[in-house]
Structures are given as structure tokens and as C-alpha cells.
PDB file of C-alpha atoms in Angstrom:
ATOM      1  CA  MET O 162       0.736  -4.592 -18.911  1.00  0.00           C
ATOM      2  CA  GLU O 163      -2.703  -4.365 -20.451  1.00  0.00           C
ATOM      3  CA  ARG O 164      -3.817  -7.503 -18.304  1.00  0.00           C
ATOM      4  CA  LEU O 165      -2.175  -6.263 -15.229  1.00  0.00           C
ATOM      5  CA  ASN O 166      -4.408  -2.760 -15.788  1.00  0.00           C
ATOM      6  CA  LYS O 167      -7.437  -4.898 -16.184  1.00  0.00           C
ATOM      7  CA  ALA O 168      -7.000  -7.206 -13.434  1.00  0.00           C
ATOM      8  CA  TRP O 169      -6.194  -4.223 -11.005  1.00  0.00           C
ATOM      9  CA  TYR O 170      -9.200  -2.201 -12.418  1.00  0.00           C
ATOM     10  CA  ASP O 171     -11.711  -5.260 -12.129  1.00  0.00           C
ATOM     11  CA  LEU O 172     -10.419  -6.030  -8.680  1.00  0.00           C
ATOM     12  CA  ALA O 173     -10.566  -2.403  -7.431  1.00  0.00           C
ATOM     13  CA  THR O 174     -14.008  -2.033  -8.909  1.00  0.00           C
ATOM     14  CA  SER O 175     -15.237  -5.195  -7.585  1.00  0.00           C
ATOM     15  CA  SER O 176     -13.675  -5.111  -3.886  1.00  0.00           C
ATOM     16  CA  GLY O 177     -15.183  -1.382  -3.656  1.00  0.00           C
ATOM     17  CA  LEU O 178     -12.014   0.386  -3.577  1.00  0.00           C
ATOM     18  CA  ILE O 179     -12.862   3.181  -5.774  1.00  0.00           C
ATOM     19  CA  ASP O 180     -16.149   5.090  -4.653  1.00  0.00           C
ATOM     20  CA  GLU O 181     -18.494   6.856  -6.786  1.00  0.00           C
ATOM     21  CA  ASN O 182     -15.886   9.600  -7.405  1.00  0.00           C
ATOM     22  CA  ARG O 183     -13.402   7.159  -8.191  1.00  0.00           C
ATOM     23  CA  GLU O 184     -11.521   8.311  -5.194  1.00  0.00           C
ATOM     24  CA  PHE O 185      -9.269   6.570  -2.779  1.00  0.00           C
ATOM     25  CA  LEU O 186      -6.058   6.771  -0.830  1.00  0.00           C
ATOM     26  CA  LEU O 187      -2.505   6.061  -2.439  1.00  0.00           C
ATOM     27  CA  MET O 188       0.365   5.501  -0.144  1.00  0.00           C
ATOM     28  CA  LEU O 189       3.483   7.302  -1.472  1.00  0.00           C
ATOM     29  CA  PRO O 190       7.091   7.516  -0.121  1.00  0.00           C
ATOM     30  CA  ARG O 191       7.513  10.991   1.675  1.00  0.00           C
ATOM     31  CA  GLY O 192      10.252  11.591  -1.242  1.00  0.00           C
ATOM     32  CA  THR O 193      10.298  12.003  -4.818  1.00  0.00           C
ATOM     33  CA  TRP O 194      12.341   8.710  -5.625  1.00  0.00           C
ATOM     34  CA  THR O 195      11.011   5.549  -7.307  1.00  0.00           C
ATOM     35  CA  ALA O 196       9.443   2.470  -5.539  1.00  0.00           C
ATOM     36  CA  GLU O 197      12.802   0.936  -5.947  1.00  0.00           C
ATOM     37  CA  GLU O 198      14.683   3.531  -4.397  1.00  0.00           C
ATOM     38  CA  ASP O 199      11.835   3.619  -1.472  1.00  0.00           C
ATOM     39  CA  ARG O 200      12.380   0.386  -0.854  1.00  0.00           C
ATOM     40  CA  ARG O 201      16.006   0.688  -0.430  1.00  0.00           C
ATOM     41  CA  ARG O 202      15.768   3.383   1.779  1.00  0.00           C
ATOM     42  CA  ARG O 203      12.751   2.120   4.329  1.00  0.00           C
ATOM     43  CA  THR O 204      11.441   5.296   4.169  1.00  0.00           C
ATOM     44  CA  MET O 205       7.942   6.446   6.270  1.00  0.00           C
ATOM     45  CA  HIS O 206       5.030   6.665   3.974  1.00  0.00           C
ATOM     46  CA  VAL O 207       1.946   9.178   3.528  1.00  0.00           C
ATOM     47  CA  TRP O 208      -1.306   8.336   2.406  1.00  0.00           C
ATOM     48  CA  HIS O 209      -2.521  10.701  -0.005  1.00  0.00           C
ATOM     49  CA  ARG O 210      -6.313  11.081  -1.472  1.00  0.00           C
ATOM     50  CA  VAL O 211      -6.367  10.491  -5.282  1.00  0.00           C
ATOM     51  CA  ARG O 212      -8.972  10.572  -8.107  1.00  0.00           C
ATOM     52  CA  LEU O 213      -8.478   7.992 -10.836  1.00  0.00           C
ATOM     53  CA  LEU O 214      -8.820   9.973 -14.177  1.00  0.00           C
ATOM     54  CA  GLU O 215     -10.509   8.469 -17.532  1.00  0.00           C
ATOM     55  CA  ARG O 216      -6.769   8.082 -18.848  1.00  0.00           C
ATOM     56  CA  TRP O 217      -4.986   6.118 -16.598  1.00  0.00           C
ATOM     57  CA  ASP O 218      -2.211   3.359 -16.911  1.00  0.00           C
ATOM     58  CA  ILE O 219      -1.459   2.055 -13.226  1.00  0.00           C
ATOM     59  CA  MET O 220       0.710  -0.775 -14.346  1.00  0.00           C
ATOM     60  CA  GLY O 221       2.440   1.055 -17.149  1.00  0.00           C
ATOM     61  CA  ALA O 222       3.432   4.453 -17.063  1.00  0.00           C
ATOM     62  CA  GLY O 223       2.920   4.603 -13.343  1.00  0.00           C
ATOM     63  CA  ALA O 224       4.626   1.517 -12.235  1.00  0.00           C
ATOM     64  CA  ALA O 225       7.487   2.934 -14.364  1.00  0.00           C
ATOM     65  CA  THR O 226       7.686   5.902 -11.685  1.00  0.00           C
ATOM     66  CA  PHE O 227       6.452   5.930  -8.074  1.00  0.00           C
ATOM     67  CA  LEU O 228       3.834   2.733  -8.436  1.00  0.00           C
ATOM     68  CA  GLY O 229       6.766   0.512  -8.723  1.00  0.00           C
ATOM     69  CA  ILE O 230      10.135  -0.049 -10.270  1.00  0.00           C
ATOM     70  CA  ARG O 231       9.588  -0.041 -13.872  1.00  0.00           C
ATOM     71  CA  ALA O 232       6.600  -0.664 -16.225  1.00  0.00           C
ATOM     72  CA  GLY O 233       4.745  -3.813 -15.468  1.00  0.00           C
ATOM     73  CA  HIS O 234       6.578  -4.557 -12.059  1.00  0.00           C
ATOM     74  CA  PRO O 235       4.091  -2.536  -9.366  1.00  0.00           C
ATOM     75  CA  GLY O 236       4.365  -2.174  -5.950  1.00  0.00           C
ATOM     76  CA  PHE O 237       1.926  -0.022  -4.338  1.00  0.00           C
ATOM     77  CA  ALA O 238      -0.845   0.066  -1.559  1.00  0.00           C
ATOM     78  CA  MET O 239      -4.273   1.646  -1.932  1.00  0.00           C
ATOM     79  CA  LEU O 240      -6.887   1.818   0.823  1.00  0.00           C
ATOM     80  CA  THR O 241     -10.627   3.009   0.631  1.00  0.00           C
ATOM     81  CA  LEU O 242     -11.553   6.125   2.086  1.00  0.00           C
ATOM     82  CA  ASP O 243     -13.590   4.676   4.792  1.00  0.00           C
ATOM     83  CA  ASN O 244     -10.131   2.054   5.204  1.00  0.00           C
ATOM     84  CA  SER O 245     -12.665  -0.704   4.279  1.00  0.00           C
ATOM     85  CA  VAL O 246     -10.726  -1.972   1.882  1.00  0.00           C
ATOM     86  CA  TRP O 247      -7.155  -2.390   1.113  1.00  0.00           C
ATOM     87  CA  LEU O 248      -5.555  -3.271  -2.139  1.00  0.00           C
ATOM     88  CA  LEU O 249      -1.913  -4.211  -2.446  1.00  0.00           C
ATOM     89  CA  ALA O 250       0.136  -4.733  -5.782  1.00  0.00           C
ATOM     90  CA  ASP O 251       3.707  -6.302  -5.816  1.00  0.00           C
ATOM     91  CA  THR O 252       6.016  -7.638  -7.970  1.00  0.00           C
ATOM     92  CA  TYR O 253       7.819 -11.235  -7.614  1.00  0.00           C
ATOM     93  CA  GLU O 254      10.088 -13.238  -9.304  1.00  0.00           C
ATOM     94  CA  THR O 255       8.111 -14.917 -11.663  1.00  0.00           C
ATOM     95  CA  GLY O 256       5.180 -11.852 -12.143  1.00  0.00           C
ATOM     96  CA  ALA O 257       3.033  -9.349 -10.554  1.00  0.00           C
ATOM     97  CA  ALA O 258       0.007  -9.598  -8.385  1.00  0.00           C
ATOM     98  CA  VAL O 259      -2.648  -7.683  -7.382  1.00  0.00           C
ATOM     99  CA  TYR O 260      -4.678  -8.456  -3.831  1.00  0.00           C
ATOM    100  CA  ALA O 261      -7.461  -6.921  -1.907  1.00  0.00           C
ATOM    101  CA  VAL O 262      -8.604  -7.565   1.909  1.00  0.00           C
ATOM    102  CA  ARG O 263     -11.846  -6.091   3.215  1.00  0.00           C
ATOM    103  CA  ASP O 264     -11.972  -5.047   6.378  1.00  0.00           C
ATOM    104  CA  PRO O 265      -7.995  -5.152   6.910  1.00  0.00           C
ATOM    105  CA  ALA O 266      -7.874  -3.940  10.475  1.00  0.00           C
ATOM    106  CA  SER O 267      -9.544  -7.264  11.564  1.00  0.00           C
ATOM    107  CA  SER O 268      -7.568  -9.400   9.063  1.00  0.00           C
ATOM    108  CA  PRO O 269      -5.401 -12.073  10.773  1.00  0.00           C
ATOM    109  CA  GLY O 270      -2.670 -11.523   8.044  1.00  0.00           C
ATOM    110  CA  VAL O 271      -2.458  -7.829   8.204  1.00  0.00           C
ATOM    111  CA  LEU O 272      -2.412  -8.162  11.909  1.00  0.00           C
ATOM    112  CA  ARG O 273       0.515 -10.568  11.899  1.00  0.00           C
ATOM    113  CA  GLU O 274       2.726  -8.542   9.007  1.00  0.00           C
ATOM    114  CA  LEU O 275       2.052  -5.170  11.209  1.00  0.00           C
ATOM    115  CA  LYS O 276       3.558  -7.006  14.171  1.00  0.00           C
ATOM    116  CA  TRP O 277       6.371  -8.596  12.222  1.00  0.00           C
ATOM    117  CA  GLU O 278       6.898  -4.810  10.664  1.00  0.00           C
ATOM    118  CA  LEU O 279       7.191  -3.795  14.118  1.00  0.00           C
ATOM    119  CA  GLU O 280       9.886  -6.300  15.383  1.00  0.00           C
ATOM    120  CA  TRP O 281      11.781  -6.026  12.256  1.00  0.00           C
ATOM    121  CA  LEU O 282      12.023  -1.992  12.733  1.00  0.00           C
ATOM    122  CA  ALA O 283      12.787  -2.578  16.448  1.00  0.00           C
ATOM    123  CA  ARG O 284      15.832  -4.742  15.795  1.00  0.00           C
ATOM    124  CA  LYS O 285      17.316  -1.961  13.154  1.00  0.00           C
ATOM    125  CA  ASP O 286      16.237   0.736  15.680  1.00  0.00           C
ATOM    126  CA  GLU O 287      14.225   2.254  12.805  1.00  0.00           C
ATOM    127  CA  ASP O 288      10.977   4.691  12.532  1.00  0.00           C
ATOM    128  CA  ARG O 289      10.457   5.211  16.242  1.00  0.00           C
ATOM    129  CA  GLU O 290       7.397   7.218  15.523  1.00  0.00           C
ATOM    130  CA  PHE O 291       5.741   5.056  13.512  1.00  0.00           C
ATOM    131  CA  ARG O 292       6.560   2.035  15.577  1.00  0.00           C
ATOM    132  CA  ARG O 293       4.650   4.125  18.396  1.00  0.00           C
ATOM    133  CA  GLU O 294       1.614   4.776  16.573  1.00  0.00           C
ATOM    134  CA  VAL O 295       1.384   1.142  15.277  1.00  0.00           C
ATOM    135  CA  SER O 296       1.884  -0.270  18.674  1.00  0.00           C
ATOM    136  CA  VAL O 297      -0.984   2.214  20.080  1.00  0.00           C
ATOM    137  CA  TRP O 298      -3.053   0.877  17.524  1.00  0.00           C
ATOM    138  CA  LEU O 299      -2.355  -2.848  18.009  1.00  0.00           C
ATOM    139  CA  GLU O 300      -2.893  -2.492  21.572  1.00  0.00           C
ATOM    140  CA  SER O 301      -6.460  -0.773  21.098  1.00  0.00           C
ATOM    141  CA  ARG O 302      -7.338  -3.701  18.799  1.00  0.00           C
ATOM    142  CA  GLN O 303      -6.468  -6.197  21.813  1.00  0.00           C
ATOM    143  CA  GLN O 304      -8.470  -3.948  24.458  1.00  0.00           C
ATOM    144  CA  ARG O 305     -11.668  -4.277  22.009  1.00  0.00           C
TER     145      ARG O 305
END
């Protein structure tokens, strides 16, 4: 977890996720359950403005609660206040990884993932408001 925390912090600072006030946006589920329960429920998420304190343990204690499924098993997304950098941490079969994407609104991978998410939710007829908002946003991107 120490290596994971260092990797997360190095990527968060080098990519520009954390501003001079150590603030960024953190995506959290609407409820108070763990990330594992959130994945099962597939609920709507909300961005919250947060500040990284001097004492932090994103990948250990944080991942054991709402930032993952247990210590060392993260599952979260973070975004700069100006939306210029998106950071994602997730757990896989053989480990955990942290990724950063600069200018996510122009990233082909991000756009492809949003389209896939819309199709998946439409098949299950879930999250109509979210689907509408994302569809409008994607359509506005195509018009540019």
C-alpha cells in the first residue's frame, strides 16, 4: 500500500491533478456504502470538491472504505477543478493501477467509454437522467 500511495501521489502531482491548494474533485456514490456495494448497485455518482490533507492514506484506509473494496484495492475517479486531468484507480485480478488522462473531454478512449456506458444503461433501461445528460454532452462535442 505504501508503493500504491506513492504511485498515486506521484501521478496526481506530475499530471497536475492537485492544485496549489491541494484541491480536486472526487467522484463518490450518492449513498454511504463501500465502492464494492456501489458497483453492485450501479448508482449515480456525484463529484465532491475535496482537499488532500497532510495525513492521507488513499490506497490503504481510504480504499478500505468509500475509495475501494478494501485496503490496497482502490476503485475511484478524481478530476481537476478545471476538468483538465482525470485520474482513475482500479483493482484488477493481479493488482491495482492508477491512470491519468489529460484533456479527458478530447480523449478518444474516454469518449468511447461514455458511448459504451450509454448503450449498456439503455439496454437495462437505467439512469435515464444520466443518459440524457451524457447524450447531450456527446452531441455537443460532435457539433464542434
